[in-house]
GROMACS .gro file of C-alpha atoms in nm:
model
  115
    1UNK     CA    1  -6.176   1.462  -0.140
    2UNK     CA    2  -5.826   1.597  -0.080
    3UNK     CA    3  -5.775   1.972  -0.144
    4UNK     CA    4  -5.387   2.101  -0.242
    5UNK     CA    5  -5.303   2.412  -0.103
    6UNK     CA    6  -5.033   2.449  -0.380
    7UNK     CA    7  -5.292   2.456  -0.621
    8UNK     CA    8  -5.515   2.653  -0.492
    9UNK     CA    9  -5.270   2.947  -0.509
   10UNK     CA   10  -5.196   2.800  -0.891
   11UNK     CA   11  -5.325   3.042  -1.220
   12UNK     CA   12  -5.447   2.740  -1.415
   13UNK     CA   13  -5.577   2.523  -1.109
   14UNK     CA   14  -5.739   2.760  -0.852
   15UNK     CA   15  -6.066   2.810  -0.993
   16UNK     CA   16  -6.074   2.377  -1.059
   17UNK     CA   17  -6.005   2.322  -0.663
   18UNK     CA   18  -6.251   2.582  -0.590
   19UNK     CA   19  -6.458   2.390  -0.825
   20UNK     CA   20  -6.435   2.107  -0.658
   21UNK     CA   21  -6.470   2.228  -0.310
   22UNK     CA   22  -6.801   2.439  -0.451
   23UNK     CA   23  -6.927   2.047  -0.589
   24UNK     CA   24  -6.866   1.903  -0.273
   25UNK     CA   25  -7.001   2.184  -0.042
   26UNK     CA   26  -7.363   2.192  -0.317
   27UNK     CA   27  -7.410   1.779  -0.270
   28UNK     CA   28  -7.353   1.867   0.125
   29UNK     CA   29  -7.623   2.108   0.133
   30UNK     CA   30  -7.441   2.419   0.200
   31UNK     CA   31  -7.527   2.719  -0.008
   32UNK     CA   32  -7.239   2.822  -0.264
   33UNK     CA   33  -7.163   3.097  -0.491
   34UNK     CA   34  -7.295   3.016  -0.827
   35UNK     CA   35  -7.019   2.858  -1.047
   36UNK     CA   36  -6.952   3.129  -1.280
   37UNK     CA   37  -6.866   3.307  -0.971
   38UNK     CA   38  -6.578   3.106  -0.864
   39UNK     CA   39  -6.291   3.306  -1.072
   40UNK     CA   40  -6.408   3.587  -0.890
   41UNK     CA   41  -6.467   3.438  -0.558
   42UNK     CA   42  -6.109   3.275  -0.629
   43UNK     CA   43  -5.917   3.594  -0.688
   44UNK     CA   44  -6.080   3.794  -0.475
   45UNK     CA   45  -6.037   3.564  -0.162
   46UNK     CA   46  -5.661   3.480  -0.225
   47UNK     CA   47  -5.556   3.849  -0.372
   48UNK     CA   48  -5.349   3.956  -0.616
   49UNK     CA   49  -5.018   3.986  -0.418
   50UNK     CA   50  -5.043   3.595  -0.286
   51UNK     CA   51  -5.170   3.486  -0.666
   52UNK     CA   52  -4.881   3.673  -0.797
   53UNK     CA   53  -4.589   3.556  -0.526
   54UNK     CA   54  -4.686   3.190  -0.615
   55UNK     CA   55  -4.693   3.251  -0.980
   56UNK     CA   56  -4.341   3.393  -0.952
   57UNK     CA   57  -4.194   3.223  -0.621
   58UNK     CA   58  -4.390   2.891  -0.621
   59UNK     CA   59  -4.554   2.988  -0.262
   60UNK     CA   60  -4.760   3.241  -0.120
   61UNK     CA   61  -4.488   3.477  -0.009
   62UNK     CA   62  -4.263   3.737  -0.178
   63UNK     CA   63  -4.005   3.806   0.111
   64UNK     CA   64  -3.966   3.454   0.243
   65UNK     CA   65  -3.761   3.176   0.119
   66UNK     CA   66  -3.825   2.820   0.337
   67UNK     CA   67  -3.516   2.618   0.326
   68UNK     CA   68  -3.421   2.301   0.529
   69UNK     CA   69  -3.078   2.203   0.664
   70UNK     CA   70  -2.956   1.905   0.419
   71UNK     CA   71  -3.037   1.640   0.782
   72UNK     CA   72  -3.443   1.837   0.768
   73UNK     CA   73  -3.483   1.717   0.406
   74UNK     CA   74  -3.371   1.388   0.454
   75UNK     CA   75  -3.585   1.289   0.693
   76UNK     CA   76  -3.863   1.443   0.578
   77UNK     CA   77  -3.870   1.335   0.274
   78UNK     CA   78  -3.810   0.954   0.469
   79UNK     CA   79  -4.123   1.030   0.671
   80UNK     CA   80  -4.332   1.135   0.314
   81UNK     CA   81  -4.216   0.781   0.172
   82UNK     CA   82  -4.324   0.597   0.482
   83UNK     CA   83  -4.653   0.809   0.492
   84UNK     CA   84  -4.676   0.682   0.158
   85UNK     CA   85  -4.659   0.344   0.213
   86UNK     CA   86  -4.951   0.370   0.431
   87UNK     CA   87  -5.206   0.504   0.202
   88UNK     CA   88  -5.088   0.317  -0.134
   89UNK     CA   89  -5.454   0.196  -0.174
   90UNK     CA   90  -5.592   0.561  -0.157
   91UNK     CA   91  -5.447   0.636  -0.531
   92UNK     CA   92  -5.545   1.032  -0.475
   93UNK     CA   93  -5.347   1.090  -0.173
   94UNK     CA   94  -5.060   0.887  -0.277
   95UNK     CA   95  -5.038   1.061  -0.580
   96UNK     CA   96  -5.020   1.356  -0.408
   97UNK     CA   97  -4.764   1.253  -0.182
   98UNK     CA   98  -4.588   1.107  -0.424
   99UNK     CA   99  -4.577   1.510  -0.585
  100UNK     CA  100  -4.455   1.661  -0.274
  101UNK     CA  101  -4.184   1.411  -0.257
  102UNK     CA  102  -4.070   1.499  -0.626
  103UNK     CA  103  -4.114   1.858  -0.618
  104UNK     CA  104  -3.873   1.843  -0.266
  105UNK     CA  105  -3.652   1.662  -0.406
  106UNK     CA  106  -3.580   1.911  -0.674
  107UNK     CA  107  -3.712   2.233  -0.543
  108UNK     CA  108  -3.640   2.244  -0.163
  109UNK     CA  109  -3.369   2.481  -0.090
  110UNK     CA  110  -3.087   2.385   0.147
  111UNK     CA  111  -2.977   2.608   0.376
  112UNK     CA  112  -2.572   2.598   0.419
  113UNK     CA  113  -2.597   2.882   0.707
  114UNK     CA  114  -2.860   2.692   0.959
  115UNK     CA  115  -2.642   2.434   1.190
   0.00000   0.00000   0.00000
């Protein structure tokens, strides 16, 4: 089971990861919250300000902006594809690799001011 941090801080998948972890936690024998619960349990854990920067910023933070030097996103999106590679028979953690590498291709700022 692979959770994705991106999503738990997501409107429409939060409550599914929590879901999810909830499942896996019950079948473990841990007690858990009872499942109508987990909105709750979801928003009040994460909190409005950190549901609300990802909704509008696409991460956690309101006053933060990560960027990489051109060089930093090269190689790591080289490393992701390689990391890749070595899981291709694990379709769930490829898949999610294979995200990360799209969304930095297209959404990872470059910083022109870091040398």
């Amino acid at each position: 089971m692979y959770l994705v941090h991106e999503d738990l801080y997501d409107i429409e998948k939060g409550v599914e990861v929590m879901k999810k972890l909830r499942n896996f936690l019950f079948e473990a024998g841990f007690p858990v919250v009872p499942e109508e619960d987990l909105s709750c349990v979801w928003y009040n854990t994460l909190g409005n300000e950190r549901i609300t920067n990802y909704h509008n910023h696409g991460y956690e933070y309101g006053d933060y902006v990560p960027a990489y030097t051109k060089a930093q996103k090269v190689k790591y999106l080289k490393e992701l594809e390689e990391v890749k590679k070595t899981v291709e028979n694990d379709m769930e953690l490829a898949g999610t690799i294979d995200r990360y590498i799209k969304e930095s291709e297209t959404e990872t700022a470059i910083d022109e001011f870091i040398v």
